[in-house]
mmCIF file of C-alpha atoms in Angstrom:
data_model
loop_
_atom_site.group_PDB
_atom_site.id
_atom_site.type_symbol
_atom_site.label_atom_id
_atom_site.label_comp_id
_atom_site.label_asym_id
_atom_site.label_seq_id
_atom_site.Cartn_x
_atom_site.Cartn_y
_atom_site.Cartn_z
ATOM 1 C CA MET S 1 2.652 -19.011 6.364
ATOM 2 C CA GLU S 2 5.837 -18.968 8.371
ATOM 3 C CA SER S 3 5.347 -21.937 10.669
ATOM 4 C CA SER S 4 8.395 -21.003 12.771
ATOM 5 C CA LYS S 5 6.860 -17.609 13.589
ATOM 6 C CA ALA S 6 3.502 -19.196 14.365
ATOM 7 C CA LEU S 7 5.149 -21.743 16.687
ATOM 8 C CA LEU S 8 7.057 -18.948 18.421
ATOM 9 C CA GLY S 9 3.796 -17.021 18.759
ATOM 10 C CA LEU S 10 2.100 -20.031 20.332
ATOM 11 C CA LEU S 11 4.932 -20.268 22.850
ATOM 12 C CA GLY S 12 4.294 -16.595 23.636
ATOM 13 C CA VAL S 13 0.987 -17.645 25.176
ATOM 14 C CA ARG S 14 2.432 -20.239 27.537
ATOM 15 C CA ALA S 15 5.372 -22.580 27.973
ATOM 16 C CA SER S 16 4.768 -25.834 26.154
ATOM 17 C CA TYR S 17 6.176 -29.190 25.122
ATOM 18 C CA GLY S 18 6.868 -29.840 21.451
ATOM 19 C CA TYR S 19 4.118 -32.460 21.290
ATOM 20 C CA ASP S 20 1.500 -30.062 22.681
ATOM 21 C CA LEU S 21 2.792 -27.232 20.511
ATOM 22 C CA LYS S 22 2.360 -29.346 17.380
ATOM 23 C CA HIS S 23 -1.237 -30.143 18.335
ATOM 24 C CA ASP S 24 -2.018 -26.478 19.051
ATOM 25 C CA TYR S 25 -0.546 -25.513 15.672
ATOM 26 C CA ASP S 26 -2.520 -28.205 13.832
ATOM 27 C CA ARG S 27 -5.756 -27.213 15.594
ATOM 28 C CA LEU S 28 -5.359 -23.544 14.695
ATOM 29 C CA PHE S 29 -3.515 -23.616 11.363
ATOM 30 C CA GLY S 30 -3.207 -27.167 10.080
ATOM 31 C CA ALA S 31 -6.685 -27.775 8.714
ATOM 32 C CA ARG S 32 -5.317 -28.580 5.258
ATOM 33 C CA LYS S 33 -1.831 -29.743 6.168
ATOM 34 C CA ALA S 34 -0.681 -30.774 9.591
ATOM 35 C CA LEU S 35 2.813 -29.890 10.722
ATOM 36 C CA ALA S 36 5.234 -32.814 10.930
ATOM 37 C CA PHE S 37 6.729 -33.575 14.347
ATOM 38 C CA GLY S 38 10.196 -33.422 12.809
ATOM 39 C CA GLN S 39 9.532 -29.898 11.591
ATOM 40 C CA VAL S 40 8.347 -28.838 15.035
ATOM 41 C CA TYR S 41 11.456 -30.164 16.778
ATOM 42 C CA ALA S 42 13.831 -28.784 14.128
ATOM 43 C CA THR S 43 12.148 -25.381 14.493
ATOM 44 C CA LEU S 44 12.391 -25.554 18.284
ATOM 45 C CA ALA S 45 16.102 -26.370 17.984
ATOM 46 C CA ARG S 46 16.662 -23.306 15.746
ATOM 47 C CA LEU S 47 14.619 -21.043 18.034
ATOM 48 C CA LEU S 48 16.606 -22.329 21.021
ATOM 49 C CA ARG S 49 19.915 -21.797 19.188
ATOM 50 C CA ASP S 50 18.865 -18.257 18.234
ATOM 51 C CA GLY S 51 17.909 -17.364 21.811
ATOM 52 C CA LYS S 52 14.217 -16.872 21.052
ATOM 53 C CA ILE S 53 13.105 -19.669 23.380
ATOM 54 C CA GLU S 54 14.604 -21.458 26.353
ATOM 55 C CA ALA S 55 14.152 -24.880 27.890
ATOM 56 C CA VAL S 56 12.321 -24.457 31.191
ATOM 57 C CA GLY S 57 12.055 -28.044 32.362
ATOM 58 C CA ASP S 58 12.164 -31.712 31.576
ATOM 59 C CA GLU S 59 9.568 -34.359 32.251
ATOM 60 C CA ALA S 60 10.540 -38.002 32.428
ATOM 61 C CA GLY S 61 8.296 -40.452 30.654
ATOM 62 C CA GLU S 62 8.397 -43.874 29.064
ATOM 63 C CA GLY S 63 10.451 -42.527 26.164
ATOM 64 C CA PRO S 64 12.990 -39.737 26.066
ATOM 65 C CA ASP S 65 12.556 -36.835 28.476
ATOM 66 C CA ARG S 66 10.107 -34.213 27.300
ATOM 67 C CA LYS S 67 11.485 -30.677 27.210
ATOM 68 C CA LYS S 68 9.268 -27.739 27.992
ATOM 69 C CA TYR S 69 9.996 -24.481 26.166
ATOM 70 C CA ALA S 70 9.156 -20.859 26.902
ATOM 71 C CA VAL S 71 9.643 -17.699 24.901
ATOM 72 C CA THR S 72 12.508 -15.356 25.879
ATOM 73 C CA ASP S 73 12.494 -11.566 25.759
ATOM 74 C CA ALA S 74 14.203 -11.789 22.346
ATOM 75 C CA GLY S 75 11.501 -14.202 21.226
ATOM 76 C CA ARG S 76 8.729 -11.933 22.457
ATOM 77 C CA LYS S 77 10.348 -9.053 20.542
ATOM 78 C CA ALA S 78 10.457 -11.235 17.399
ATOM 79 C CA ILE S 79 6.759 -12.086 17.828
ATOM 80 C CA THR S 80 5.861 -8.404 18.169
ATOM 81 C CA GLU S 81 7.920 -7.459 15.104
ATOM 82 C CA TRP S 82 6.308 -10.252 13.062
ATOM 83 C CA ILE S 83 2.690 -9.523 13.953
ATOM 84 C CA THR S 84 3.045 -5.734 13.635
ATOM 85 C CA THR S 85 4.909 -5.720 10.302
ATOM 86 C CA PRO S 86 2.471 -5.620 7.386
ATOM 87 C CA ASP S 87 2.931 -8.320 4.764
ATOM 88 C CA VAL S 88 4.143 -6.855 1.493
ATOM 89 C CA PRO S 89 3.060 -8.472 -1.762
ATOM 90 C CA ASN S 90 6.070 -9.967 -3.455
ATOM 91 C CA GLU S 91 6.789 -7.740 -6.439
ATOM 92 C CA ALA S 92 9.052 -10.396 -7.942
ATOM 93 C CA MET S 93 6.272 -12.978 -7.774
ATOM 94 C CA GLN S 94 5.773 -14.619 -11.139
ATOM 95 C CA SER S 95 2.423 -16.209 -11.743
ATOM 96 C CA ASN S 96 2.537 -19.805 -12.928
ATOM 97 C CA LEU S 97 -0.623 -19.125 -14.924
ATOM 98 C CA PHE S 98 1.017 -16.160 -16.645
ATOM 99 C CA ALA S 99 3.999 -18.346 -17.545
ATOM 100 C CA LYS S 100 1.691 -21.060 -18.926
ATOM 101 C CA THR S 101 -0.133 -18.462 -21.010
ATOM 102 C CA VAL S 102 3.074 -17.087 -22.519
ATOM 103 C CA ILE S 103 4.479 -20.581 -23.169
ATOM 104 C CA ALA S 104 1.217 -21.579 -24.856
ATOM 105 C CA ILE S 105 1.400 -18.527 -27.112
ATOM 106 C CA ILE S 106 5.040 -18.990 -28.120
ATOM 107 C CA ASN S 107 4.440 -22.698 -28.766
ATOM 108 C CA GLY S 108 1.425 -21.961 -30.960
ATOM 109 C CA ASP S 109 -1.053 -23.501 -28.518
ATOM 110 C CA ASP S 110 -4.490 -22.121 -27.696
ATOM 111 C CA ALA S 111 -3.832 -19.839 -24.710
ATOM 112 C CA GLN S 112 -7.509 -18.988 -24.340
ATOM 113 C CA HIS S 113 -8.319 -22.698 -23.961
ATOM 114 C CA ILE S 114 -5.763 -22.911 -21.126
ATOM 115 C CA LEU S 115 -7.232 -19.843 -19.437
ATOM 116 C CA ASP S 116 -10.781 -21.160 -19.854
ATOM 117 C CA ALA S 117 -9.752 -24.484 -18.292
ATOM 118 C CA GLN S 118 -8.205 -22.628 -15.358
ATOM 119 C CA ARG S 119 -11.388 -20.572 -14.971
ATOM 120 C CA ALA S 120 -13.438 -23.787 -14.814
ATOM 121 C CA ALA S 121 -11.089 -25.263 -12.198
ATOM 122 C CA HIS S 122 -11.275 -22.065 -10.152
ATOM 123 C CA MET S 123 -15.060 -22.023 -10.324
ATOM 124 C CA ALA S 124 -15.224 -25.628 -9.125
ATOM 125 C CA ARG S 125 -12.889 -24.793 -6.228
ATOM 126 C CA MET S 126 -15.023 -21.767 -5.335
ATOM 127 C CA ARG S 127 -18.146 -23.938 -5.187
ATOM 128 C CA GLU S 128 -16.324 -26.452 -2.974
ATOM 129 C CA LEU S 129 -15.084 -23.744 -0.594
ATOM 130 C CA THR S 130 -18.519 -22.139 -0.423
ATOM 131 C CA ARG S 131 -20.064 -25.514 0.534
ATOM 132 C CA GLN S 132 -17.383 -26.063 3.187
ATOM 133 C CA LYS S 133 -18.100 -22.670 4.729
ATOM 134 C CA LEU S 134 -21.681 -23.727 5.503
ATOM 135 C CA THR S 135 -20.534 -26.034 8.307
ATOM 136 C CA ALA S 136 -17.125 -24.550 9.100
ATOM 137 C CA ASP S 137 -16.011 -22.922 12.309
ATOM 138 C CA ILE S 138 -14.995 -19.255 12.112
ATOM 139 C CA GLY S 139 -11.303 -19.999 11.530
ATOM 140 C CA ALA S 140 -11.973 -22.357 8.637
ATOM 141 C CA ALA S 141 -14.560 -19.954 7.194
ATOM 142 C CA LEU S 142 -12.085 -17.069 7.255
ATOM 143 C CA LEU S 143 -9.418 -19.198 5.564
ATOM 144 C CA ALA S 144 -11.949 -20.192 2.921
ATOM 145 C CA ASP S 145 -12.815 -16.518 2.397
ATOM 146 C CA TYR S 146 -9.119 -15.692 2.005
ATOM 147 C CA THR S 147 -8.778 -18.362 -0.665
ATOM 148 C CA LEU S 148 -12.013 -17.307 -2.368
ATOM 149 C CA PHE S 149 -10.841 -13.704 -2.643
ATOM 150 C CA HIS S 150 -7.553 -14.821 -4.206
ATOM 151 C CA ILE S 151 -9.432 -16.988 -6.684
ATOM 152 C CA GLU S 152 -11.659 -14.012 -7.532
ATOM 153 C CA ALA S 153 -8.533 -11.967 -8.280
ATOM 154 C CA ASP S 154 -7.268 -14.758 -10.537
ATOM 155 C CA LEU S 155 -10.605 -14.819 -12.346
ATOM 156 C CA ARG S 156 -10.433 -11.068 -12.961
ATOM 157 C CA TRP S 157 -6.874 -11.521 -14.256
ATOM 158 C CA ILE S 158 -8.026 -14.332 -16.572
ATOM 159 C CA ASP S 159 -10.764 -12.107 -18.001
ATOM 160 C CA ILE S 160 -8.447 -9.191 -18.698
ATOM 161 C CA THR S 161 -5.770 -11.477 -20.125
ATOM 162 C CA ILE S 162 -8.247 -13.091 -22.533
ATOM 163 C CA ALA S 163 -9.309 -9.607 -23.627
ATOM 164 C CA ARG S 164 -5.658 -8.734 -24.276
ATOM 165 C CA LEU S 165 -4.382 -12.028 -25.742
ATOM 166 C CA GLY S 166 -3.832 -10.491 -29.174
ATOM 167 C CA GLU S 167 -1.651 -7.759 -27.695
ATOM 168 C CA LEU S 168 0.281 -10.279 -25.579
ATOM 169 C CA ARG S 169 0.708 -12.577 -28.573
ATOM 170 C CA SER S 170 2.162 -9.702 -30.624
ATOM 171 C CA GLU S 171 4.582 -8.793 -27.857
ATOM 172 C CA VAL S 172 5.909 -12.261 -27.011
ATOM 173 C CA THR S 173 6.205 -13.503 -30.602
ATOM 174 C CA ALA S 174 7.895 -10.361 -31.965
#
């Protein structure tokens, strides 16, 4: 996920301080990995430099002044472009599992054993995600579903690859 776009989108709702923005991000998107404060402030600096946000006030406190940021018209346009542009699967994406399978074959290792081990790991992860969904809020449940569907695709790929290992072996060792 592009955290800079998500932070910009959160600022599209209302002006906010970096501290509050980080907590909103973590609440909505950081279930597995919270965003570092340094990343938030570096992103805000880039968005400010690029004219997508503006500082709309300072608040004095015990530490340094807190700056409040709001989205600009250019920022709102960037948000609209981001959310309305469909994500395109990366055609150049190279699967790590595919690479492991080919390396196993060319090194004379048991590629099916590697694929079977990955299947077992995927199945364990699916069970874990399914258990988590039982008590999850809707956001966490939808993220779990997203991950489950990707794992299911990997499992289908593993099955077809095992069925075609002989053909792959012939091709990569020729």
